[in-house]
Amino acid sequence: MPKALRDEDIVQVRSDVYSVSGSNTNWVIVKEGDSCTLIDTGYPADRDAVLASLEAVGLNPRSVTAVLVTHAHNDHIGAAEHLRVVYGVPVLMHQDEVAHARRDFLDQVSVTQVLAQGWRPGVLPWAVHALRAGGTTHVPVSEPQPFPVPGALDLPGGPVPVHTPGHTNGHCAYHLPGSGILVTGDALVTAHPTSRINGPQLLPAMFHTDRSRALDSLALIENVDADVLLPGHGPVHHGSAEKAALAAREHAVR
C-alpha cells in the first residue's frame, strides 16, 4: 500500500541533508549542488514517495549519483533496482551484503518467526503493514556493487562506511564527517512499531541475523564523532553517537 508523502515526512537535518520517513522506515538524501547520495530506498511500496522526496528537495532521479545500502532487507532496498535499471544509478554496499542484495539468499525475519512473536504488543499490526508495503516482495538488486575503495567514498557528502554487522552480516552505517551526522540504518534505531522503548535502541531480537554481533557493533557506533543520528526506523536523534550507543546497550541488557 503506497504511502503519500507529507511535508512533515521530510526533515532537513542540515542545509544539505534530509531524513525522509516512509512506511515505518527512513531514507536519507545528501545533497551537493544539483546531485545527491541516496542512502536506502524504503519498502517497495515507497518507490513513488522516494521519487517525490527527491523532487521536494529540488532534485530528480537523475540527480542521484549512487544509492548506498545500509543492508538489503526489503524495507531498505525497495526502490533500488528501479533507480538502477531506469536511471542508471549504481547501488553500492559492503562486500558482505552483495550476495544478499542479489538474493542469492534471504537473511530476513520470516513470516513464521513473526507469527511466533505475534503475542507481543505491536507485532501483528506491524506485520500486516509490512506485508502491504511489500515486505515479502521479491526485490533483488541484479547488479549490486561493493564499495570501490576503503574509507570515504567519492560521492556527495563524502560518506564513510562503518561496517556494523549483526543486523545482517554486511550492515553498514554511514558517517558524514562534514555534517557531524551518522546514518545508522538498523544498527541503532530510535523507535519501531514492535518496540515499547523510545529513544536509541536495538531492534527486537527476531530482526537480527546475530544479535550478539549487533550488540558488539554498538561499540563501533560509540566511537564515531557525530552529534546527530539518522536511524532506519524512528525519529532523528540529536545527541552524541557515544551516548546513543550507551543508551541502546543499556536497553538491550535489561
Tab-separated table of C-alpha atoms in Angstrom:
chain	number	residue	atom	x	y	z
A	1	MET	CA	0.000	0.000	0.000
A	2	PRO	CA	1.793	3.163	-1.196
A	3	LYS	CA	2.235	5.940	1.309
A	4	ALA	CA	1.581	9.533	0.242
A	5	LEU	CA	4.498	11.721	1.236
A	6	ARG	CA	3.626	14.611	3.566
A	7	ASP	CA	5.634	17.766	4.219
A	8	GLU	CA	6.335	16.619	7.783
A	9	ASP	CA	7.871	13.386	6.486
A	10	ILE	CA	10.904	15.316	5.218
A	11	VAL	CA	13.188	16.638	7.947
A	12	GLN	CA	16.005	18.966	6.937
A	13	VAL	CA	18.747	17.961	9.343
A	14	ARG	CA	21.463	20.162	7.863
A	15	SER	CA	21.368	22.506	4.884
A	16	ASP	CA	22.353	19.587	2.654
A	17	VAL	CA	21.000	16.521	4.489
A	18	TYR	CA	17.393	15.326	4.689
A	19	SER	CA	15.866	12.402	6.578
A	20	VAL	CA	12.661	11.107	4.986
A	21	SER	CA	10.052	8.898	6.669
A	22	GLY	CA	8.247	6.329	4.550
A	23	SER	CA	6.238	3.261	5.550
A	24	ASN	CA	7.715	2.800	9.030
A	25	THR	CA	11.184	3.141	7.529
A	26	ASN	CA	13.517	6.015	6.642
A	27	TRP	CA	15.897	7.007	3.878
A	28	VAL	CA	18.400	9.869	3.653
A	29	ILE	CA	19.167	12.383	0.908
A	30	VAL	CA	22.613	14.030	0.969
A	31	LYS	CA	22.737	16.955	-1.469
A	32	GLU	CA	25.772	18.506	-3.098
A	33	GLY	CA	24.821	21.117	-5.664
A	34	ASP	CA	22.450	19.514	-8.160
A	35	SER	CA	23.429	15.942	-7.260
A	36	CYS	CA	22.960	13.707	-4.242
A	37	THR	CA	23.703	10.463	-2.488
A	38	LEU	CA	20.605	8.471	-1.549
A	39	ILE	CA	21.013	6.198	1.469
A	40	ASP	CA	18.398	3.402	1.410
A	41	THR	CA	15.133	3.466	-0.539
A	42	GLY	CA	12.302	2.256	1.713
A	43	TYR	CA	9.820	-0.549	1.062
A	44	PRO	CA	8.743	-1.457	-2.493
A	45	ALA	CA	5.524	0.497	-1.883
A	46	ASP	CA	7.610	3.585	-1.028
A	47	ARG	CA	9.003	3.965	-4.553
A	48	ASP	CA	6.784	6.897	-5.507
A	49	ALA	CA	7.484	8.523	-2.138
A	50	VAL	CA	11.241	8.199	-2.742
A	51	LEU	CA	10.878	9.930	-6.106
A	52	ALA	CA	8.601	12.590	-4.589
A	53	SER	CA	11.120	13.254	-1.794
A	54	LEU	CA	13.832	13.951	-4.347
A	55	GLU	CA	11.564	16.403	-6.145
A	56	ALA	CA	10.631	18.065	-2.846
A	57	VAL	CA	14.272	18.994	-2.184
A	58	GLY	CA	14.882	20.258	-5.716
A	59	LEU	CA	16.295	17.103	-7.260
A	60	ASN	CA	15.158	14.263	-9.533
A	61	PRO	CA	16.144	10.606	-10.020
A	62	ARG	CA	18.917	11.551	-12.439
A	63	SER	CA	20.430	13.685	-9.662
A	64	VAL	CA	21.263	10.526	-7.685
A	65	THR	CA	24.978	9.787	-8.025
A	66	ALA	CA	24.607	6.492	-6.139
A	67	VAL	CA	22.333	4.589	-3.819
A	68	LEU	CA	24.120	3.470	-0.662
A	69	VAL	CA	22.520	0.497	1.057
A	70	THR	CA	22.790	0.049	4.808
A	71	HIS	CA	21.530	-3.523	4.370
A	72	ALA	CA	19.450	-5.484	1.898
A	73	HIS	CA	16.195	-6.032	3.761
A	74	ASN	CA	13.091	-5.295	1.704
A	75	ASP	CA	12.247	-2.169	3.690
A	76	HIS	CA	15.574	-0.596	2.724
A	77	ILE	CA	16.071	-1.599	-0.943
A	78	GLY	CA	12.500	-1.276	-2.231
A	79	ALA	CA	13.289	1.272	-4.972
A	80	ALA	CA	16.978	0.467	-5.518
A	81	GLU	CA	16.577	-1.749	-8.580
A	82	HIS	CA	14.138	0.684	-10.179
A	83	LEU	CA	16.672	3.508	-9.828
A	84	ARG	CA	19.440	1.283	-11.180
A	85	VAL	CA	17.544	-0.008	-14.221
A	86	VAL	CA	15.581	3.105	-15.216
A	87	TYR	CA	18.090	5.833	-14.334
A	88	GLY	CA	21.426	4.005	-14.341
A	89	VAL	CA	22.115	4.706	-10.661
A	90	PRO	CA	24.790	2.400	-9.166
A	91	VAL	CA	23.774	0.606	-5.974
A	92	LEU	CA	26.689	0.295	-3.529
A	93	MET	CA	27.094	-1.624	-0.289
A	94	HIS	CA	29.551	-3.585	1.840
A	95	GLN	CA	31.053	-6.612	0.129
A	96	ASP	CA	29.382	-8.924	2.667
A	97	GLU	CA	25.946	-7.605	1.657
A	98	VAL	CA	26.293	-8.020	-2.120
A	99	ALA	CA	25.101	-11.635	-2.336
A	100	HIS	CA	22.223	-10.837	-0.008
A	101	ALA	CA	21.119	-7.923	-2.219
A	102	ARG	CA	21.218	-10.189	-5.289
A	103	ARG	CA	19.006	-12.577	-3.304
A	104	ASP	CA	21.449	-15.441	-3.572
A	105	PHE	CA	19.913	-15.973	-0.125
A	106	LEU	CA	17.414	-14.071	2.015
A	107	ASP	CA	18.565	-13.194	5.512
A	108	GLN	CA	15.388	-11.586	6.808
A	109	VAL	CA	12.858	-12.381	9.527
A	110	SER	CA	10.367	-14.944	8.228
A	111	VAL	CA	6.584	-14.888	8.447
A	112	THR	CA	6.816	-17.934	10.733
A	113	GLN	CA	9.192	-16.131	13.090
A	114	VAL	CA	6.927	-13.088	13.165
A	115	LEU	CA	3.832	-15.178	13.897
A	116	ALA	CA	5.682	-16.891	16.753
A	117	GLN	CA	6.109	-13.434	18.301
A	118	GLY	CA	2.563	-12.353	17.492
A	119	TRP	CA	1.592	-12.239	21.156
A	120	ARG	CA	3.932	-9.280	21.682
A	121	PRO	CA	2.311	-5.808	21.555
A	122	GLY	CA	2.526	-4.203	18.124
A	123	VAL	CA	3.866	-7.217	16.236
A	124	LEU	CA	0.755	-8.267	14.298
A	125	PRO	CA	-0.273	-4.716	13.260
A	126	TRP	CA	3.307	-4.100	12.109
A	127	ALA	CA	3.317	-7.403	10.176
A	128	VAL	CA	0.120	-6.520	8.323
A	129	HIS	CA	1.552	-3.119	7.442
A	130	ALA	CA	4.860	-4.656	6.306
A	131	LEU	CA	3.090	-7.148	4.030
A	132	ARG	CA	1.022	-4.395	2.428
A	133	ALA	CA	4.159	-2.313	1.885
A	134	GLY	CA	5.955	-5.165	0.104
A	135	GLY	CA	7.856	-6.759	2.954
A	136	THR	CA	7.798	-10.189	1.279
A	137	THR	CA	8.025	-8.989	-2.347
A	138	HIS	CA	10.962	-10.326	-4.366
A	139	VAL	CA	13.066	-7.207	-4.989
A	140	PRO	CA	16.651	-8.276	-5.751
A	141	VAL	CA	19.278	-5.832	-6.910
A	142	SER	CA	20.582	-7.541	-10.025
A	143	GLU	CA	23.963	-5.801	-10.127
A	144	PRO	CA	24.882	-4.649	-6.631
A	145	GLN	CA	28.379	-3.267	-6.282
A	146	PRO	CA	30.801	-3.384	-3.348
A	147	PHE	CA	32.417	-0.133	-2.270
A	148	PRO	CA	35.137	0.664	-4.825
A	149	VAL	CA	37.671	1.824	-2.232
A	150	PRO	CA	38.123	1.629	1.546
A	151	GLY	CA	37.337	4.734	3.562
A	152	ALA	CA	35.472	7.817	2.362
A	153	LEU	CA	33.530	7.427	-0.872
A	154	ASP	CA	33.797	9.943	-3.712
A	155	LEU	CA	30.101	10.781	-3.535
A	156	PRO	CA	28.069	13.813	-2.424
A	157	GLY	CA	28.636	14.287	1.301
A	158	GLY	CA	31.826	12.193	1.319
A	159	PRO	CA	30.142	9.317	3.232
A	160	VAL	CA	32.401	6.972	5.183
A	161	PRO	CA	31.064	3.414	5.541
A	162	VAL	CA	31.158	1.975	9.066
A	163	HIS	CA	30.763	-1.799	8.945
A	164	THR	CA	28.337	-2.664	11.745
A	165	PRO	CA	27.496	-6.367	11.362
A	166	GLY	CA	24.850	-8.180	13.342
A	167	HIS	CA	21.563	-6.998	11.949
A	168	THR	CA	22.908	-8.535	8.743
A	169	ASN	CA	26.480	-9.620	8.062
A	170	GLY	CA	27.178	-6.734	5.719
A	171	HIS	CA	25.251	-3.996	7.504
A	172	CYS	CA	26.895	-0.574	7.222
A	173	ALA	CA	26.260	2.741	8.882
A	174	TYR	CA	27.449	5.877	7.060
A	175	HIS	CA	29.324	8.741	8.668
A	176	LEU	CA	29.040	12.190	7.095
A	177	PRO	CA	32.052	13.867	8.735
A	178	GLY	CA	31.430	17.320	7.311
A	179	SER	CA	27.907	17.363	8.735
A	180	GLY	CA	28.523	15.605	12.055
A	181	ILE	CA	25.908	13.012	11.107
A	182	LEU	CA	25.834	9.238	11.395
A	183	VAL	CA	23.252	7.337	9.346
A	184	THR	CA	22.797	4.239	11.499
A	185	GLY	CA	20.386	2.142	9.436
A	186	ASP	CA	19.173	-0.713	11.629
A	187	ALA	CA	22.345	-0.987	13.702
A	188	LEU	CA	20.708	1.523	16.049
A	189	VAL	CA	17.135	2.810	15.788
A	190	THR	CA	15.090	5.245	17.850
A	191	ALA	CA	11.631	3.637	17.610
A	192	HIS	CA	9.784	0.752	15.973
A	193	PRO	CA	6.139	-0.358	15.988
A	194	THR	CA	7.150	-3.638	17.671
A	195	SER	CA	9.120	-1.926	20.451
A	196	ARG	CA	7.802	-0.301	23.627
A	197	ILE	CA	11.027	1.700	24.018
A	198	ASN	CA	11.525	5.307	22.952
A	199	GLY	CA	14.999	6.547	22.078
A	200	PRO	CA	18.224	4.816	20.974
A	201	GLN	CA	17.875	1.031	20.945
A	202	LEU	CA	18.499	-2.194	19.093
A	203	LEU	CA	15.588	-3.649	17.176
A	204	PRO	CA	13.884	-6.645	18.829
A	205	ALA	CA	15.953	-9.822	18.647
A	206	MET	CA	13.918	-11.550	15.920
A	207	PHE	CA	15.082	-8.973	13.370
A	208	HIS	CA	18.818	-9.636	13.755
A	209	THR	CA	20.921	-12.248	11.975
A	210	ASP	CA	23.240	-12.301	15.003
A	211	ARG	CA	22.077	-10.265	17.977
A	212	SER	CA	25.340	-10.602	19.883
A	213	ARG	CA	27.245	-9.108	16.926
A	214	ALA	CA	24.640	-6.352	16.697
A	215	LEU	CA	25.295	-5.595	20.358
A	216	ASP	CA	29.053	-5.596	19.736
A	217	SER	CA	28.612	-3.182	16.809
A	218	LEU	CA	27.281	-0.542	19.194
A	219	ALA	CA	30.933	-0.069	20.224
A	220	LEU	CA	31.729	0.904	16.623
A	221	ILE	CA	28.916	3.463	16.636
A	222	GLU	CA	30.099	4.750	20.005
A	223	ASN	CA	33.462	5.694	18.508
A	224	VAL	CA	32.072	7.830	15.664
A	225	ASP	CA	32.370	11.617	16.035
A	226	ALA	CA	28.754	12.584	15.316
A	227	ASP	CA	26.144	14.602	17.178
A	228	VAL	CA	23.123	13.697	15.030
A	229	LEU	CA	21.963	10.156	14.276
A	230	LEU	CA	19.634	9.272	11.406
A	231	PRO	CA	18.191	5.801	12.085
A	232	GLY	CA	16.482	3.396	9.730
A	233	HIS	CA	13.422	3.484	11.981
A	234	GLY	CA	12.243	6.237	14.301
A	235	PRO	CA	12.890	9.973	14.527
A	236	VAL	CA	16.143	11.862	14.118
A	237	HIS	CA	18.246	11.719	17.286
A	238	HIS	CA	20.135	14.815	18.426
A	239	GLY	CA	22.990	13.847	20.725
A	240	SER	CA	26.370	12.187	20.535
A	241	ALA	CA	26.811	8.787	18.933
A	242	GLU	CA	28.655	7.733	22.084
A	243	LYS	CA	25.732	8.457	24.411
A	244	ALA	CA	23.212	6.986	21.986
A	245	ALA	CA	25.159	3.727	21.738
A	246	LEU	CA	25.468	3.541	25.527
A	247	ALA	CA	21.697	4.062	25.877
A	248	ALA	CA	20.973	1.358	23.301
A	249	ARG	CA	23.285	-1.054	25.106
A	250	GLU	CA	21.607	-0.301	28.427
A	251	HIS	CA	18.164	-1.058	26.995
A	252	ALA	CA	19.473	-4.240	25.336
A	253	VAL	CA	20.839	-5.781	28.533
A	254	ARG	CA	17.797	-5.119	30.736
